[in-house]
Coordinates of C-alpha atoms and ligand atoms in Angstrom, one line a residue:
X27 CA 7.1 -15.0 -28.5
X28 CA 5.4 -12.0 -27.2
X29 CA 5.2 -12.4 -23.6
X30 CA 3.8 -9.7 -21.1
X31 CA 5.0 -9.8 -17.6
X32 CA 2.9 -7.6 -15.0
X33 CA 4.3 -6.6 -11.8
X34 CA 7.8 -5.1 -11.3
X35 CA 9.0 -6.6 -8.1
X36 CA 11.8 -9.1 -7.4
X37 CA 9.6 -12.2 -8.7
X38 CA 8.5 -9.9 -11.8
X39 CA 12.0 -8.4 -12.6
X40 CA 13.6 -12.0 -12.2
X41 CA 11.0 -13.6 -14.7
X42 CA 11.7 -11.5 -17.2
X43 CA 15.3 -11.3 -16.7
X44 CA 15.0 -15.2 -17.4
X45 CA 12.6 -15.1 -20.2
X46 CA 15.4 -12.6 -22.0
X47 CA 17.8 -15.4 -22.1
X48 CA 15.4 -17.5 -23.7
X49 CA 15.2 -15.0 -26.5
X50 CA 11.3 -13.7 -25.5
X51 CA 10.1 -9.9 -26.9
X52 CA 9.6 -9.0 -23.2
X53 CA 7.1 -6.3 -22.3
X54 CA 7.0 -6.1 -18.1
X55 CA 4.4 -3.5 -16.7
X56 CA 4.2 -2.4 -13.7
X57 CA 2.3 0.9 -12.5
X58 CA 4.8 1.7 -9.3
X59 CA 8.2 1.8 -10.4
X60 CA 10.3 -1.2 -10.4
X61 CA 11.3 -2.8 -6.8
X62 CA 8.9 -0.1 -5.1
X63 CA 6.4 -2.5 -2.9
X64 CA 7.3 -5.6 -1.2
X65 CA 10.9 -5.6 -2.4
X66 CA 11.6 -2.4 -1.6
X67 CA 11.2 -2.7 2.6
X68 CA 12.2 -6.3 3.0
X69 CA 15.1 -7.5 5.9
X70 CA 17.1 -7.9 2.4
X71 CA 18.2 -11.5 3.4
X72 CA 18.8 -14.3 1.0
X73 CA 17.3 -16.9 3.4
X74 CA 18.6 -20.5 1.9
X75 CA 17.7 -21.8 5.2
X76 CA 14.2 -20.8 5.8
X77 CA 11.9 -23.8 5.0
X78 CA 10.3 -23.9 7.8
X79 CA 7.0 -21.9 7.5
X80 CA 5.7 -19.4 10.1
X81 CA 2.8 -21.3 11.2
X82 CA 4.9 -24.8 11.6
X83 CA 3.4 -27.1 14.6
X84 CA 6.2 -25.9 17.2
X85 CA 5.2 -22.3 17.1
X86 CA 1.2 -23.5 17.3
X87 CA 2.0 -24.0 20.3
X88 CA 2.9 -20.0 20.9
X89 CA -0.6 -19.3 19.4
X90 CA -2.0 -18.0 22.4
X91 CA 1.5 -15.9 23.5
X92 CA 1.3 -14.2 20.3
X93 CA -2.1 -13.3 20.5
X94 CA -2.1 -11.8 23.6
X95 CA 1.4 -10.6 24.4
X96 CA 2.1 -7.0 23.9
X97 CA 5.3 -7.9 23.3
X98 CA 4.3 -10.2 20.4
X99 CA 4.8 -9.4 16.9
X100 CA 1.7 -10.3 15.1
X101 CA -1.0 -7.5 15.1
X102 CA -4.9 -8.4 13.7
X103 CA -6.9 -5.6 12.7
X104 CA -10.0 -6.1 14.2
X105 CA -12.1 -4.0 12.0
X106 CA -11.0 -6.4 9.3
X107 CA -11.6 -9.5 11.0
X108 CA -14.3 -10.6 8.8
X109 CA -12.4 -10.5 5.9
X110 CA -9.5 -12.1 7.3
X111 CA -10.7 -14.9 9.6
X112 CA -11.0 -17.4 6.9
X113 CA -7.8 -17.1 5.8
X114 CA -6.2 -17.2 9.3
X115 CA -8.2 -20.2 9.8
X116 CA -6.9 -21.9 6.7
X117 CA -3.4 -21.0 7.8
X118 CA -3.5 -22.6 11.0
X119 CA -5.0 -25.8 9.6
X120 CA -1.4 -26.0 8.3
X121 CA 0.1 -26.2 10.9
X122 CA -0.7 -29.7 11.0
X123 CA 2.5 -31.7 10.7
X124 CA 2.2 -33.5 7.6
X125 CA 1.0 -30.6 6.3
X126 CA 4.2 -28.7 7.8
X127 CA 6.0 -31.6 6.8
X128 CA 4.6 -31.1 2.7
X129 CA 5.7 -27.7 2.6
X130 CA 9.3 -27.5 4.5
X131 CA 9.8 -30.4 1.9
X132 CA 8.8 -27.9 -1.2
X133 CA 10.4 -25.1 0.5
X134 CA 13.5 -26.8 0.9
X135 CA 13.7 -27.8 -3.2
X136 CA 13.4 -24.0 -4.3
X137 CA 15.9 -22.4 -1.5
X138 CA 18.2 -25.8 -2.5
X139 CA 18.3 -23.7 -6.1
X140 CA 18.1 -20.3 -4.8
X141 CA 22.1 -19.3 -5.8
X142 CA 20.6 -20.7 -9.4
X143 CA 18.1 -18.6 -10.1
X144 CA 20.5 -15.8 -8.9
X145 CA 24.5 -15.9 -9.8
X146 CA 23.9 -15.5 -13.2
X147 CA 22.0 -12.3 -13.0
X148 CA 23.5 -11.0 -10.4
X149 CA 26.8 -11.6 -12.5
X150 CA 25.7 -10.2 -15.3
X151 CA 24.0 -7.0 -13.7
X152 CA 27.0 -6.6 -11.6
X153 CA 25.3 -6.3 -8.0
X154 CA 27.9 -7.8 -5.7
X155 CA 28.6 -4.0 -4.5
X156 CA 24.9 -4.0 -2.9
X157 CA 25.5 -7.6 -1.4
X158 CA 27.1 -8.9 2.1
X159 CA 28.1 -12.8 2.2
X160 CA 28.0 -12.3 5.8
X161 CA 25.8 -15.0 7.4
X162 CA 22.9 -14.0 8.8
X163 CA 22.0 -14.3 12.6
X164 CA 19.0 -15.3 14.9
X165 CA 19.0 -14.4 18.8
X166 CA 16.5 -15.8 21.5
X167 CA 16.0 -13.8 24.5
X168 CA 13.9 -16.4 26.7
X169 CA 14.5 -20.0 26.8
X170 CA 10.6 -20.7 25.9
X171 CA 11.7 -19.4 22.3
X172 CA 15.0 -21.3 22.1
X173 CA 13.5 -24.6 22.8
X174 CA 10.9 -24.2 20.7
X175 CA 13.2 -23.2 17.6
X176 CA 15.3 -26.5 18.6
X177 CA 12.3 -28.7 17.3
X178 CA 12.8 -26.8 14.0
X179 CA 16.3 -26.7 13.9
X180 CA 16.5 -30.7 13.6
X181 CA 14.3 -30.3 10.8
X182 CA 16.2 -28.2 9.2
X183 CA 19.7 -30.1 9.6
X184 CA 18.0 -32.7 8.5
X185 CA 17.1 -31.1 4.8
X186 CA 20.8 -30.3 4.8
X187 CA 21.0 -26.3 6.4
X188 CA 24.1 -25.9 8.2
X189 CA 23.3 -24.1 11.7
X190 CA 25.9 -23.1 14.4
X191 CA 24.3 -22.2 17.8
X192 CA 25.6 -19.6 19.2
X193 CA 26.1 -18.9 23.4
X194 CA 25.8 -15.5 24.6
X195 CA 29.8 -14.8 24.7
X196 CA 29.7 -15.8 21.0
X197 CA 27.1 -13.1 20.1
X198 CA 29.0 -10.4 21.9
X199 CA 32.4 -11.9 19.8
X200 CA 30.5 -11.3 16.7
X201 CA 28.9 -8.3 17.2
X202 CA 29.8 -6.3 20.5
X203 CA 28.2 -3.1 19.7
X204 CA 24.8 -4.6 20.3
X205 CA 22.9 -4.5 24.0
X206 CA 23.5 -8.7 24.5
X207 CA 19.9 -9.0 26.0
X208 CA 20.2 -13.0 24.0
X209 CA 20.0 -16.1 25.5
X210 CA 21.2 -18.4 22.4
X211 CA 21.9 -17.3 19.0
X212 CA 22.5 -19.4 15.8
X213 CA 24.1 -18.4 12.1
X214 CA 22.6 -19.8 9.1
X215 CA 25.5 -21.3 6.7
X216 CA 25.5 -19.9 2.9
X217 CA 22.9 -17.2 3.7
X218 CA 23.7 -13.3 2.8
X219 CA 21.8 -10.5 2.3
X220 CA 21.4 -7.5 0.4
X221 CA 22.9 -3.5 1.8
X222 CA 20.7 -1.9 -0.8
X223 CA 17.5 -4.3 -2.1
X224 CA 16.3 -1.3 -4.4
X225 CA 19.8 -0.8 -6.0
X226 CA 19.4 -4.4 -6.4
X227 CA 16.2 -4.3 -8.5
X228 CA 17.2 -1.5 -10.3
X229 CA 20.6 -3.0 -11.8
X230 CA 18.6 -6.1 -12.5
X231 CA 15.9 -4.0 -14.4
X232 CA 18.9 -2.4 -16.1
X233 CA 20.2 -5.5 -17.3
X234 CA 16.7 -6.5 -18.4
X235 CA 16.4 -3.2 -20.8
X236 CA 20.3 -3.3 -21.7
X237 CA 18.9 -6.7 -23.2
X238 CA 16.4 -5.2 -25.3
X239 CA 13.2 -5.7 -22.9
X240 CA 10.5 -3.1 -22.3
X241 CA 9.3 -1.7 -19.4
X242 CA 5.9 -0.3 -19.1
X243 CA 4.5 2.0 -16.5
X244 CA 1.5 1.2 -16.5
X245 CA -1.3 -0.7 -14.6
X246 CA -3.0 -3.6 -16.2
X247 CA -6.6 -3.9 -16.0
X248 CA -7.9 -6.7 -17.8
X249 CA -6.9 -9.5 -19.5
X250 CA -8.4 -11.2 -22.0
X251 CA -8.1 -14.5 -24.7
X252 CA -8.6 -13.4 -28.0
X253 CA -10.1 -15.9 -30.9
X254 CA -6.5 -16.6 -31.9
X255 CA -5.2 -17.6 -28.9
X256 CA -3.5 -14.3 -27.9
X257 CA -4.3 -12.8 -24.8
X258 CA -5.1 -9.2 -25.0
X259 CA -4.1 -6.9 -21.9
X260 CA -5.8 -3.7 -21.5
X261 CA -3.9 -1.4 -19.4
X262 CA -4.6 2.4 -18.2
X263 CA -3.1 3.8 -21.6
X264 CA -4.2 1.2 -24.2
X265 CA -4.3 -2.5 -25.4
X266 CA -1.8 -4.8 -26.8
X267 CA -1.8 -8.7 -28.1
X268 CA 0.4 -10.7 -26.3
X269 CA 1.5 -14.7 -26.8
X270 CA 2.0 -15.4 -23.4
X271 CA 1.2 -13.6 -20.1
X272 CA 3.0 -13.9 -16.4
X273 CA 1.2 -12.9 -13.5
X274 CA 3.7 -11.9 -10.9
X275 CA 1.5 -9.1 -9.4
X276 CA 2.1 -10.0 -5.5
X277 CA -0.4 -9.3 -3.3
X278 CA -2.6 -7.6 -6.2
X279 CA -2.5 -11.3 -8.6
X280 CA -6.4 -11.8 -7.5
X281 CA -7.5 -8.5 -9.0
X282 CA -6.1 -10.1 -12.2
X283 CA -6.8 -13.8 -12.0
X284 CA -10.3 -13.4 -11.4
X285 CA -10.1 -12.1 -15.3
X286 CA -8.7 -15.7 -16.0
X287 CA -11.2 -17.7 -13.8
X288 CA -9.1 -18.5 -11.1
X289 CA -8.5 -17.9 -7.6
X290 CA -6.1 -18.1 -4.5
X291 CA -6.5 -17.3 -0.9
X292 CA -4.1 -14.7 -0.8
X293 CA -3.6 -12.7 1.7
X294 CA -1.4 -9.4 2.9
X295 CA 0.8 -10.3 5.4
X296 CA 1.5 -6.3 6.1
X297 CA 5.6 -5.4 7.3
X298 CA 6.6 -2.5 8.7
X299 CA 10.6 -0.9 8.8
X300 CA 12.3 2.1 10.3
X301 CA 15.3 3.5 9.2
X302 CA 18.2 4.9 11.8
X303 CA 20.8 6.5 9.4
X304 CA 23.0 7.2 12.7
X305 CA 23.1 3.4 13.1
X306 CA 25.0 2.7 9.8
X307 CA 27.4 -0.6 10.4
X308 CA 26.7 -0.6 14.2
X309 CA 26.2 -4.6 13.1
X310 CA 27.9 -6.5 10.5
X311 CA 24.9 -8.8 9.4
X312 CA 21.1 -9.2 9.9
X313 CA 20.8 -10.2 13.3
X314 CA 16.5 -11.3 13.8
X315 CA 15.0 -11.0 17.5
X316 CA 13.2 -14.5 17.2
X317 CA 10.4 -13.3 20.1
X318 CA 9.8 -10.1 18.2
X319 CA 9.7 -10.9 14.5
X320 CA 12.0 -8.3 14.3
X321 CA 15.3 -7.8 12.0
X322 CA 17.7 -5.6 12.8
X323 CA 19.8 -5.2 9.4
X324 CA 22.7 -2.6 8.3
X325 CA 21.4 -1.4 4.9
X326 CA 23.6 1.2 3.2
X327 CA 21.7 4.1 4.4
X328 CA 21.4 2.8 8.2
X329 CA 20.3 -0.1 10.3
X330 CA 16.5 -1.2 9.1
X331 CA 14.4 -2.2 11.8
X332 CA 11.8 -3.9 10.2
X333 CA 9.6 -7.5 10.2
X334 CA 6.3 -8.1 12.4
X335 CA 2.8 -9.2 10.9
X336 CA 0.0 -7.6 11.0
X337 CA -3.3 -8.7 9.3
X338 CA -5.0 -5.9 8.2
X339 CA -6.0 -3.3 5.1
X340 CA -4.2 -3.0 1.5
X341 CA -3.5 0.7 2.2
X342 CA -0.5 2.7 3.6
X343 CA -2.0 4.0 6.3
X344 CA 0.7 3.1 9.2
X345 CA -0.4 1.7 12.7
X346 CA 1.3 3.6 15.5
X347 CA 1.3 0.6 17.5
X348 CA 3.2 -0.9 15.5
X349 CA 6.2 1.8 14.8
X350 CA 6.1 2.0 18.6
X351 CA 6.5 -1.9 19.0
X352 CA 9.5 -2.0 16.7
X353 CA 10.7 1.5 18.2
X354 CA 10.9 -0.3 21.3
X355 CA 12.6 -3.4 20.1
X356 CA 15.2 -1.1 18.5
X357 CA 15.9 0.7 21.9
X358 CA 16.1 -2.6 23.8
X359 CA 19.1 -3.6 21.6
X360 CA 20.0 -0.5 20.4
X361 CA 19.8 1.7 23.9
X362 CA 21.8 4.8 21.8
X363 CA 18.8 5.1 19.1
X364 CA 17.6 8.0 18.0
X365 CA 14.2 8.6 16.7
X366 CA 14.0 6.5 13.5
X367 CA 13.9 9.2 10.4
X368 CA 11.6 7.2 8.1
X369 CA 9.1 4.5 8.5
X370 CA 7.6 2.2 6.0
X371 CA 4.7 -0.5 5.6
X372 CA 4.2 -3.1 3.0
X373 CA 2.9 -6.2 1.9
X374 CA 3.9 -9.9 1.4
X375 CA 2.1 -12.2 -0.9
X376 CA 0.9 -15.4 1.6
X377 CA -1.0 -18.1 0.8
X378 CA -1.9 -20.5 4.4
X379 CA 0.1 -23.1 2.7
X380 CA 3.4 -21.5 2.7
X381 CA 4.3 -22.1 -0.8
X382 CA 4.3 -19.6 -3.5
X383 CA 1.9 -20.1 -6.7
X384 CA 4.4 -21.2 -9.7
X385 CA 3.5 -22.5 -13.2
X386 CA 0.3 -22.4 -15.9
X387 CA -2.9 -21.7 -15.1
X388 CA -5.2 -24.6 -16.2
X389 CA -8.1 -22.2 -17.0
X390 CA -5.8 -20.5 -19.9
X391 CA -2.5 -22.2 -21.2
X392 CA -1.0 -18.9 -22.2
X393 CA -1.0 -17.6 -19.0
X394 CA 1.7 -18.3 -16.2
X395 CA 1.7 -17.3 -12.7
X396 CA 4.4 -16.7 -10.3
X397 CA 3.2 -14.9 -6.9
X398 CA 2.7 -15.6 -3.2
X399 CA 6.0 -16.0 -2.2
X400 CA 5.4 -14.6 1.4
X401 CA 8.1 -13.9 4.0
X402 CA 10.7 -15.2 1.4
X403 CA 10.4 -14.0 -2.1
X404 CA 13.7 -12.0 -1.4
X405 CA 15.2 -15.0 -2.0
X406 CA 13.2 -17.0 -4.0
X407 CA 12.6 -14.3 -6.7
X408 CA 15.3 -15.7 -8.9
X409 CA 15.0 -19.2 -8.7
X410 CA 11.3 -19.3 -9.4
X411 CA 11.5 -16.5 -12.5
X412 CA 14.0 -18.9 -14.2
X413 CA 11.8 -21.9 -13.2
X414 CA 8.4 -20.4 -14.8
X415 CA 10.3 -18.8 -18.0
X416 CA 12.0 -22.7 -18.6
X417 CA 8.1 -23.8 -18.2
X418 CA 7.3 -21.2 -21.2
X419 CA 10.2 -21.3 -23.2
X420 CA 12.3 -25.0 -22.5
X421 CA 9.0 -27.1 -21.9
X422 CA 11.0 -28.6 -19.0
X423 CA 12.1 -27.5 -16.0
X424 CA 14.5 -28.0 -13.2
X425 CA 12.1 -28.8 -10.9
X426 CA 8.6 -30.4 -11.0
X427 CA 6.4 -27.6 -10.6
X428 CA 3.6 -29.0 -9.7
X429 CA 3.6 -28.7 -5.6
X430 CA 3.4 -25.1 -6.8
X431 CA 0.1 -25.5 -9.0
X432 CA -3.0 -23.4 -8.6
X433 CA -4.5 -26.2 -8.9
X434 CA -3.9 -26.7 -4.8
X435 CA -6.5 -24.3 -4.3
X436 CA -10.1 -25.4 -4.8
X437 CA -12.7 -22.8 -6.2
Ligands
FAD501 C1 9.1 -6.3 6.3 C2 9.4 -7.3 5.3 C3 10.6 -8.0 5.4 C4 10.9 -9.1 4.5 N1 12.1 -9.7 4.6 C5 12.5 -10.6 3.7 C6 13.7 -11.2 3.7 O1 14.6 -10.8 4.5 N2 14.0 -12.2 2.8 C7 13.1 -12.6 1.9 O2 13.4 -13.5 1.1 N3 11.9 -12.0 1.8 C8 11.5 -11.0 2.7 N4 10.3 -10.4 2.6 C9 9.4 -10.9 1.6 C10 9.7 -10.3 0.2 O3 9.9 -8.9 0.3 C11 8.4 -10.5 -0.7 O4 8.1 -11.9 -0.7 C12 8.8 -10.2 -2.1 O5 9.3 -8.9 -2.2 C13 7.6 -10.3 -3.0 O6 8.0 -9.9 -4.3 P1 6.9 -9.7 -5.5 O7 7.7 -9.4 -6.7 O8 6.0 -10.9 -5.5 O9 6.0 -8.6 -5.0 P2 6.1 -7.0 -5.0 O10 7.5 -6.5 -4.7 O11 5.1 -6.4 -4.1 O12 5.8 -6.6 -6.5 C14 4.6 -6.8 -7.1 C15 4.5 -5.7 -8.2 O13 3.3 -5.9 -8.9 C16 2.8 -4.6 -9.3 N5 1.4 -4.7 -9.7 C17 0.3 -5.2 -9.0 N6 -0.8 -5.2 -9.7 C18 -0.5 -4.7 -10.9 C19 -1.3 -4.4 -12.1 N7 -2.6 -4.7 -12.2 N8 -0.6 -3.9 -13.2 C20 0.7 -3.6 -13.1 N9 1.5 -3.8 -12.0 C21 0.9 -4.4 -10.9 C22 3.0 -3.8 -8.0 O14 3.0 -2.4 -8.3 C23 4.3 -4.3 -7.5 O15 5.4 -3.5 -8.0 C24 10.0 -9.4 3.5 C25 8.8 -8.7 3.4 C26 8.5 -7.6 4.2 C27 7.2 -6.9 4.1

């Protein structure tokens, strides 16, 4: 089959690495280049552990902190309000608990697979040089925080996620070049993370054109069903017929289902990082300042400071409110900082559910989506490109796919 997949990041590059070793004529666009946006910035954390969504029931309760905390890391845009509010409201009416209950369930079956959607890949496209197996660490500086993650942390042991908590002393064993401000710490079992996340994308898209697929730069702008079933995708420098189409556009996927007839409240969940190159392998792994939403990770160029949320426009243009927010986080643990060298902002994919959008749309049978994988479509890039190339190309998959429908979302 002829199979067009548009959008180049992590969840695109990973669909149509999978699709290739089901034999497809692979033709992935993308009018950045390949791992630019979301993938590029991220913590770079394969996150096996994170079921547990951001607006679960125990941090509800922190509603009110993180709004009006200067210290807290989510940031609303007010002039944007408008546009936003629904969606905010949407997300917090999951934090109901059998809501929160649905989704850490549905989370937990995809990051349960995430090594399966990866090692073969990451085999074959010879990655492990841009990869750390060292387990990635949380810190709480206030015992508000701590407690409130212990709720979660039952949940999680529960679904099988191997924790170890962590006392001060421990964190200072682990990594003593960093200013101890933590109360309680914690190391997620069988998580690593990535040095280098665009070195990542780019062996992987190597791999995909060492196996004969296409890549396109260019941006699609329509798509279209033809009278023999073929979809026809117009893009900025033509039109081609394609068998099968898979949407894994991120926080763009709107612009191109509303071609199809469907729709998802999807929002950008904006994330910011700074890069200290002075910093390089002051800390062995990803340790996240819980209060903060903030990572502090040694990438091979320096350590990243990077996380937060911010609601606000699909643009570049940076908030200085933020960069000082995370500037400051970075000083507090980090008192010998210099003045990051570069910044960055991007965009996750959220839906309020949690829960990425995975499978066939039911307005057109040829085309697929795969999109909306939020704070963790690091990790969950692999697993859900093999999962939506075995609904294509096997007619059955690993996993029943239909928690991930777009059907969820009512018109
Ligand atoms: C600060 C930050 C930290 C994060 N940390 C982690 C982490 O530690 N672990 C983790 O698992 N996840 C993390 N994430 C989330 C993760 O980065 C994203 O969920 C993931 O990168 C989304 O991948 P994607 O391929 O869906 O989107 P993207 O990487 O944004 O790719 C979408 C692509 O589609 C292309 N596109 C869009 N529209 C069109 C069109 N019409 N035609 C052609 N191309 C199009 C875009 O150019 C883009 O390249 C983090 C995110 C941020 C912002």
């Amino acid at each position: 089959m002829k199979i067009a997949v548009i959008g180049a990041g992590i969840v695109g590059i990973s669909s149509a690495n999978w699709l290739k070793k089901y034999g497809q004529d692979v033709t992935l666009y993308d009018m950045n280049d390949p791992g630019s946006q979301a993938s590029y910035g991220n913590a770079g954390t394969y996150a096996k552990y994170a079921n547990i969504p951001t607006n679960s029931s125990s941090y509800f309760y922190l509603f009110p902190y993180l709004l009006l905390n200067k210290n807290s890391p989510l940031f609303i845009s007010l002039k944007r309000l408008n546009e936003t509010f629904p969606w905010i409201i949407k997300y917090l009416s999951n934090c109901r608990n059998e809501k929160v209950n649905h989704t850490v369930q549905h989370l937990t079956t995809l990051l349960s697979h995430m090594d399966d959607g990866y090692e073969d890949l990451f085999n074959e496209a010879n990655v492990e040089n841009y990869i750390s197996r060292e387990s990635i660490m949380y810190g709480w500086s206030t015992k508000l925080f701590f407690n409130a993650a212990k709720r979660d942390f039952s949940k999680r042991e529960e679904t099988g996620v191997k924790i170890t908590t962590l006392s001060r002393d421990d964190i200072s064993d682990l990594e003593p070049n960093i200013n101890n401000i933590f109360y309680k710490g914690a190391l997620f079992e069988g998580s690593y993370f990535a040095k280098n996340p665009i070195k990542v994308s780019e062996a992987l898209m190597k791999l995909f054109i060492k196996k004969g697929g296409k890549f396109k730069k260019e941006k699609v702008i329509s798509i279209k069903k033809t009278e023999t079933n073929q979809i026809n995708i117009k893009t900025s420098s033509g039109e081609s017929l394609h068998d099968r189409v898979v949407i894994t556009s991120g926080v763009w996927s709107n612009d191109l289902l509303k071609h199809i007839g469907d729709k998802v409240p999807l929002e950008a969940e904006r994330g910011y990082h700074l890069v200290n190159p002075e910093l390089k392998n002051i800390v062995k792994r990803p340790i996240s300042w819980q209060e903060r939403g903030t990572y502090f990770t040694p990438m091979s160029d320096g350590l990243r400071t990077g996380g937060i949320v911010e609601f606000g426009a699909l643009n570049e243009t940076k908030n200085e409110r933020v960069l000082n927010f995370l500037n400051r986080a970075l000083k507090e643990v980090f008192p010998s900082a210099d003045l990051p060298q570069k910044t960055w902002v991007g965009f996750r994919p959220s839906v309020p559910d949690s829960l990425p959008v995975i499978g066939q749309s039911p307005k057109n049978p040829y085309i697929y989506y795969n999109f909306g994988h939020q704070h963790i479509g690091w990790s969950l890039g692999g697993i859900s490109g093999k999962l939506v190339a075995q609904q294509i190309c096997a007619n059955n998959t690993d996993l029943d796919l239909s928690p991930y429908s777009v059907k969820r979302f009512k018109l």
